[in-house]
mmCIF file of C-alpha atoms in Angstrom:
data_model
loop_
_atom_site.group_PDB
_atom_site.id
_atom_site.type_symbol
_atom_site.label_atom_id
_atom_site.label_comp_id
_atom_site.label_asym_id
_atom_site.label_seq_id
_atom_site.Cartn_x
_atom_site.Cartn_y
_atom_site.Cartn_z
ATOM 1 C CA UNK B 8 -70.665 -70.688 39.928
ATOM 2 C CA UNK B 9 -74.305 -70.009 39.121
ATOM 3 C CA UNK B 10 -74.703 -67.607 36.204
ATOM 4 C CA UNK B 11 -77.330 -64.864 36.387
ATOM 5 C CA UNK B 12 -78.631 -63.324 33.174
ATOM 6 C CA UNK B 13 -80.650 -60.111 33.185
ATOM 7 C CA UNK B 14 -82.751 -58.718 30.397
ATOM 8 C CA UNK B 15 -82.922 -56.276 28.895
ATOM 9 C CA UNK B 16 -79.437 -54.791 29.444
ATOM 10 C CA UNK B 17 -81.031 -51.367 29.170
ATOM 11 C CA UNK B 18 -84.402 -49.805 28.619
ATOM 12 C CA UNK B 19 -85.883 -46.376 28.081
ATOM 13 C CA UNK B 20 -89.074 -45.477 29.876
ATOM 14 C CA UNK B 21 -91.132 -42.466 30.860
ATOM 15 C CA UNK B 22 -92.249 -41.301 34.267
ATOM 16 C CA UNK B 23 -95.393 -43.211 35.156
ATOM 17 C CA UNK B 24 -94.563 -46.253 33.026
ATOM 18 C CA UNK B 25 -94.703 -49.815 34.298
ATOM 19 C CA UNK B 26 -91.269 -51.416 34.019
ATOM 20 C CA UNK B 27 -90.369 -55.097 34.229
ATOM 21 C CA UNK B 28 -86.841 -56.468 34.477
ATOM 22 C CA UNK B 29 -86.108 -60.180 34.152
ATOM 23 C CA UNK B 30 -83.401 -62.265 35.786
ATOM 24 C CA UNK B 31 -82.689 -65.890 34.891
ATOM 25 C CA UNK B 32 -80.455 -68.285 36.830
ATOM 26 C CA UNK B 33 -78.392 -71.018 35.182
ATOM 27 C CA UNK B 34 -79.814 -73.511 37.690
ATOM 28 C CA UNK B 35 -82.570 -73.486 40.224
ATOM 29 C CA UNK B 36 -82.049 -71.093 43.128
ATOM 30 C CA UNK B 37 -85.412 -71.594 44.826
ATOM 31 C CA UNK B 38 -86.314 -68.030 45.911
ATOM 32 C CA UNK B 39 -82.809 -66.987 46.951
ATOM 33 C CA UNK B 40 -82.800 -63.886 44.802
ATOM 34 C CA UNK B 41 -82.092 -60.262 45.714
ATOM 35 C CA UNK B 42 -82.514 -57.031 43.779
ATOM 36 C CA UNK B 43 -80.298 -53.943 44.148
ATOM 37 C CA UNK B 44 -80.550 -50.432 42.770
ATOM 38 C CA UNK B 45 -77.409 -48.477 41.971
ATOM 39 C CA UNK B 46 -77.312 -44.814 41.041
ATOM 40 C CA UNK B 47 -74.350 -43.300 39.257
ATOM 41 C CA UNK B 48 -71.309 -42.908 41.485
ATOM 42 C CA UNK B 49 -73.012 -44.506 44.477
ATOM 43 C CA UNK B 50 -72.921 -47.846 46.248
ATOM 44 C CA UNK B 51 -75.756 -50.282 45.509
ATOM 45 C CA UNK B 52 -78.865 -50.291 47.661
ATOM 46 C CA UNK B 53 -80.705 -53.491 48.589
ATOM 47 C CA UNK B 54 -84.318 -53.217 47.409
ATOM 48 C CA UNK B 55 -85.724 -56.718 47.681
ATOM 49 C CA UNK B 56 -84.482 -59.892 49.340
ATOM 50 C CA UNK B 57 -85.646 -63.481 48.967
ATOM 51 C CA UNK B 58 -87.450 -62.695 45.700
ATOM 52 C CA UNK B 59 -90.251 -60.567 47.132
ATOM 53 C CA UNK B 60 -89.369 -59.125 50.548
ATOM 54 C CA UNK B 61 -89.302 -55.366 50.239
ATOM 55 C CA UNK B 62 -86.636 -53.757 52.389
ATOM 56 C CA UNK B 63 -87.608 -51.107 54.921
ATOM 57 C CA UNK B 64 -88.030 -47.719 53.307
ATOM 58 C CA UNK B 65 -88.365 -49.040 49.755
ATOM 59 C CA UNK B 66 -91.501 -47.696 48.028
ATOM 60 C CA UNK B 67 -94.322 -50.136 47.404
ATOM 61 C CA UNK B 68 -94.190 -49.472 43.655
ATOM 62 C CA UNK B 69 -91.295 -51.947 43.636
ATOM 63 C CA UNK B 70 -92.146 -55.638 43.723
ATOM 64 C CA UNK B 71 -90.458 -58.927 42.954
ATOM 65 C CA UNK B 72 -91.672 -62.347 41.960
ATOM 66 C CA UNK B 73 -90.532 -65.715 40.674
ATOM 67 C CA UNK B 74 -88.994 -68.958 41.795
ATOM 68 C CA UNK B 75 -86.665 -71.635 40.498
ATOM 69 C CA UNK B 76 -84.789 -70.015 37.636
ATOM 70 C CA UNK B 77 -86.952 -67.092 36.487
ATOM 71 C CA UNK B 78 -87.526 -63.864 38.390
ATOM 72 C CA UNK B 79 -88.888 -60.391 37.749
ATOM 73 C CA UNK B 80 -88.559 -56.950 39.283
ATOM 74 C CA UNK B 81 -91.517 -54.683 38.562
ATOM 75 C CA UNK B 82 -91.810 -50.959 39.066
ATOM 76 C CA UNK B 83 -95.496 -50.105 38.722
ATOM 77 C CA UNK B 84 -95.221 -46.361 38.138
ATOM 78 C CA UNK B 85 -91.725 -45.189 37.353
ATOM 79 C CA UNK B 86 -90.623 -42.105 39.246
ATOM 80 C CA UNK B 87 -87.753 -39.714 38.411
ATOM 81 C CA UNK B 88 -85.654 -41.097 41.279
ATOM 82 C CA UNK B 89 -85.964 -44.652 39.885
ATOM 83 C CA UNK B 90 -83.698 -44.017 36.930
ATOM 84 C CA UNK B 91 -80.732 -46.183 37.844
ATOM 85 C CA UNK B 92 -79.146 -49.559 37.190
ATOM 86 C CA UNK B 93 -80.716 -52.632 38.739
ATOM 87 C CA UNK B 94 -78.923 -55.862 39.592
ATOM 88 C CA UNK B 95 -80.173 -59.261 40.643
ATOM 89 C CA UNK B 96 -78.062 -61.502 42.880
ATOM 90 C CA UNK B 97 -78.442 -65.140 43.844
ATOM 91 C CA UNK B 98 -77.775 -66.228 47.404
ATOM 92 C CA UNK B 99 -78.607 -69.920 46.900
ATOM 93 C CA UNK B 100 -74.965 -70.964 47.088
ATOM 94 C CA UNK B 101 -72.236 -69.396 49.209
ATOM 95 C CA UNK B 102 -70.401 -68.134 46.133
ATOM 96 C CA UNK B 103 -72.822 -65.353 45.318
ATOM 97 C CA UNK B 104 -73.208 -63.975 41.804
ATOM 98 C CA UNK B 105 -74.804 -60.879 40.340
ATOM 99 C CA UNK B 106 -76.576 -60.416 37.065
ATOM 100 C CA UNK B 107 -75.096 -58.081 34.475
ATOM 101 C CA UNK B 108 -77.440 -55.240 35.336
ATOM 102 C CA UNK B 109 -80.303 -53.378 33.656
ATOM 103 C CA UNK B 110 -79.925 -49.654 33.126
ATOM 104 C CA UNK B 111 -83.234 -47.794 33.258
ATOM 105 C CA UNK B 112 -82.976 -44.546 31.328
ATOM 106 C CA UNK B 113 -85.301 -41.648 30.709
ATOM 107 C CA UNK B 114 -87.196 -41.758 27.406
ATOM 108 C CA UNK S 12 -75.671 -45.380 62.393
ATOM 109 C CA UNK S 13 -74.059 -48.191 60.432
ATOM 110 C CA UNK S 14 -70.874 -47.094 58.691
ATOM 111 C CA UNK S 15 -68.423 -49.000 56.522
ATOM 112 C CA UNK S 16 -65.317 -47.138 55.436
ATOM 113 C CA UNK S 17 -62.900 -48.721 52.986
ATOM 114 C CA UNK S 18 -59.272 -47.719 52.619
ATOM 115 C CA UNK S 19 -56.074 -48.970 51.057
ATOM 116 C CA UNK S 20 -56.843 -48.525 47.392
ATOM 117 C CA UNK S 21 -54.513 -46.848 44.960
ATOM 118 C CA UNK S 22 -52.257 -47.340 41.968
ATOM 119 C CA UNK S 23 -50.244 -50.573 41.866
ATOM 120 C CA UNK S 24 -48.126 -52.164 39.158
ATOM 121 C CA UNK S 25 -49.107 -55.462 37.555
ATOM 122 C CA UNK S 26 -47.877 -58.335 39.709
ATOM 123 C CA UNK S 27 -47.997 -56.212 42.832
ATOM 124 C CA UNK S 28 -49.974 -56.570 46.038
ATOM 125 C CA UNK S 29 -52.404 -54.440 47.967
ATOM 126 C CA UNK S 30 -54.316 -54.837 51.205
ATOM 127 C CA UNK S 31 -57.723 -53.242 51.514
ATOM 128 C CA UNK S 32 -59.325 -52.482 54.860
ATOM 129 C CA UNK S 33 -62.893 -51.805 55.882
ATOM 130 C CA UNK S 34 -63.608 -50.162 59.216
ATOM 131 C CA UNK S 35 -67.060 -50.961 60.556
ATOM 132 C CA UNK S 36 -69.056 -49.055 63.148
ATOM 133 C CA UNK S 37 -72.622 -48.656 64.359
ATOM 134 C CA UNK S 38 -73.365 -52.363 64.677
ATOM 135 C CA UNK S 39 -72.008 -55.477 66.374
ATOM 136 C CA UNK S 40 -69.446 -56.399 63.740
ATOM 137 C CA UNK S 41 -68.640 -59.806 65.198
ATOM 138 C CA UNK S 42 -72.193 -61.076 64.642
ATOM 139 C CA UNK S 43 -72.351 -60.488 60.887
ATOM 140 C CA UNK S 44 -70.985 -62.187 57.808
ATOM 141 C CA UNK S 45 -69.095 -59.664 55.690
ATOM 142 C CA UNK S 46 -68.311 -59.475 51.980
ATOM 143 C CA UNK S 47 -66.265 -57.745 49.296
ATOM 144 C CA UNK S 48 -67.839 -56.783 45.986
ATOM 145 C CA UNK S 49 -66.047 -55.040 43.130
ATOM 146 C CA UNK S 50 -67.031 -53.030 40.095
ATOM 147 C CA UNK S 51 -64.727 -52.391 37.157
ATOM 148 C CA UNK S 52 -65.066 -48.957 35.521
ATOM 149 C CA UNK S 53 -68.321 -48.798 33.577
ATOM 150 C CA UNK S 54 -69.117 -52.443 34.342
ATOM 151 C CA UNK S 55 -71.444 -54.407 36.579
ATOM 152 C CA UNK S 56 -71.071 -55.708 40.094
ATOM 153 C CA UNK S 57 -68.888 -58.742 40.777
ATOM 154 C CA UNK S 58 -69.106 -60.584 44.058
ATOM 155 C CA UNK S 59 -65.563 -61.294 45.296
ATOM 156 C CA UNK S 60 -65.605 -63.076 48.651
ATOM 157 C CA UNK S 61 -67.321 -63.424 51.993
ATOM 158 C CA UNK S 62 -66.379 -64.503 55.496
ATOM 159 C CA UNK S 63 -68.397 -65.741 58.429
ATOM 160 C CA UNK S 64 -68.562 -64.220 61.870
ATOM 161 C CA UNK S 65 -65.461 -65.823 63.383
ATOM 162 C CA UNK S 66 -63.464 -66.120 60.176
ATOM 163 C CA UNK S 67 -63.629 -69.900 60.026
ATOM 164 C CA UNK S 68 -65.545 -69.965 56.717
ATOM 165 C CA UNK S 69 -64.415 -68.103 53.637
ATOM 166 C CA UNK S 70 -65.729 -68.290 50.091
ATOM 167 C CA UNK S 71 -64.358 -66.790 46.898
ATOM 168 C CA UNK S 72 -65.424 -66.330 43.302
ATOM 169 C CA UNK S 73 -63.700 -69.112 41.361
ATOM 170 C CA UNK S 74 -61.722 -66.762 39.134
ATOM 171 C CA UNK S 75 -59.914 -65.182 42.115
ATOM 172 C CA UNK S 76 -59.143 -68.195 44.252
ATOM 173 C CA UNK S 77 -55.508 -68.304 45.272
ATOM 174 C CA UNK S 78 -54.767 -64.637 44.606
ATOM 175 C CA UNK S 79 -57.139 -62.887 47.030
ATOM 176 C CA UNK S 80 -57.597 -63.586 50.743
ATOM 177 C CA UNK S 81 -60.401 -62.254 52.900
ATOM 178 C CA UNK S 82 -59.923 -61.902 56.649
ATOM 179 C CA UNK S 83 -61.283 -60.018 59.621
ATOM 180 C CA UNK S 84 -60.306 -58.766 63.062
ATOM 181 C CA UNK S 85 -63.350 -58.599 65.294
ATOM 182 C CA UNK S 86 -61.392 -56.841 68.048
ATOM 183 C CA UNK S 87 -60.723 -54.006 65.610
ATOM 184 C CA UNK S 88 -64.126 -54.147 63.870
ATOM 185 C CA UNK S 89 -62.277 -54.495 60.601
ATOM 186 C CA UNK S 90 -62.504 -56.494 57.385
ATOM 187 C CA UNK S 91 -59.584 -57.005 55.027
ATOM 188 C CA UNK S 92 -58.853 -58.119 51.488
ATOM 189 C CA UNK S 93 -55.291 -59.111 50.640
ATOM 190 C CA UNK S 94 -54.789 -58.971 46.898
ATOM 191 C CA UNK S 95 -51.696 -60.542 45.311
ATOM 192 C CA UNK S 96 -50.426 -60.964 41.756
ATOM 193 C CA UNK S 97 -52.636 -58.108 40.644
ATOM 194 C CA UNK S 98 -53.609 -57.798 37.006
ATOM 195 C CA UNK S 99 -55.007 -54.984 34.894
ATOM 196 C CA UNK S 100 -58.415 -56.667 34.993
ATOM 197 C CA UNK S 101 -58.478 -56.294 38.791
ATOM 198 C CA UNK S 102 -58.868 -52.533 38.315
ATOM 199 C CA UNK S 103 -62.148 -51.681 40.034
ATOM 200 C CA UNK S 104 -63.896 -49.978 42.894
ATOM 201 C CA UNK S 105 -63.908 -52.424 45.789
ATOM 202 C CA UNK S 106 -66.857 -52.271 48.145
ATOM 203 C CA UNK S 107 -67.126 -53.677 51.612
ATOM 204 C CA UNK S 108 -70.670 -54.876 52.370
ATOM 205 C CA UNK S 109 -72.423 -56.148 55.447
ATOM 206 C CA UNK S 110 -73.844 -59.636 55.204
ATOM 207 C CA UNK S 111 -72.872 -62.804 53.419
ATOM 208 C CA UNK S 112 -75.503 -62.350 50.738
ATOM 209 C CA UNK S 113 -78.194 -59.843 51.681
ATOM 210 C CA UNK S 114 -75.957 -56.772 51.612
ATOM 211 C CA UNK S 115 -77.989 -54.195 53.488
ATOM 212 C CA UNK S 116 -75.142 -51.735 54.066
ATOM 213 C CA UNK S 117 -72.234 -50.833 51.819
ATOM 214 C CA UNK S 118 -69.182 -48.658 52.098
ATOM 215 C CA UNK S 119 -68.411 -45.899 49.623
ATOM 216 C CA UNK S 120 -65.788 -48.037 47.900
ATOM 217 C CA UNK S 121 -62.066 -47.704 47.318
ATOM 218 C CA UNK S 122 -60.542 -47.555 43.843
ATOM 219 C CA UNK S 123 -57.780 -49.969 42.910
ATOM 220 C CA UNK S 124 -55.940 -49.235 39.680
ATOM 221 C CA UNK S 125 -53.506 -51.805 38.309
ATOM 222 C CA UNK S 126 -51.280 -50.218 35.730
ATOM 223 C CA UNK S 127 -47.643 -49.741 34.849
#
């Protein structure tokens, strides 16, 4: 299976901050990379597919970039509702894998 | 409105079996890949398995091969996960998700607890 490594595991930020989360694949996955947001006690929500395709209804402050093995999720101006855990997921091979998650907490 | 409703979770002893179900509505179930994803208490997401539209293709995370079986019944708009030889480390919330990889809809999850 392809291993996905996210960094940092957690971060503290303030409302209005720019936040960047990194995801690295153990082998190339082209741009087959999704990002999910999960709030406490809730199911995950798909934010971005195929590295940079924002899902319908997702605010434009979220963006994704990268290719090959290195990817980033950027939140340009953190809002109170963005405090959550974020996961990357590769869909390059049929046995999908998630990263370990990045918890975004209030500073 | 798309809805996925899991059921079948509960407390089971180590070595036991459990069958999870996911009832789908609000979309044409037979035209979508479907998946199971789990999350141990306080831990991250773990992709478990997926199945194609007619059930002819199934893929599993390596660590679970042989113990878990994914299946579906398109006539009943239902997805299943048969779990055998359960271990304490299988304790988790199990989510049903639409899609083989781009999971755009999820159920609320069903908790499976493996304990004596």
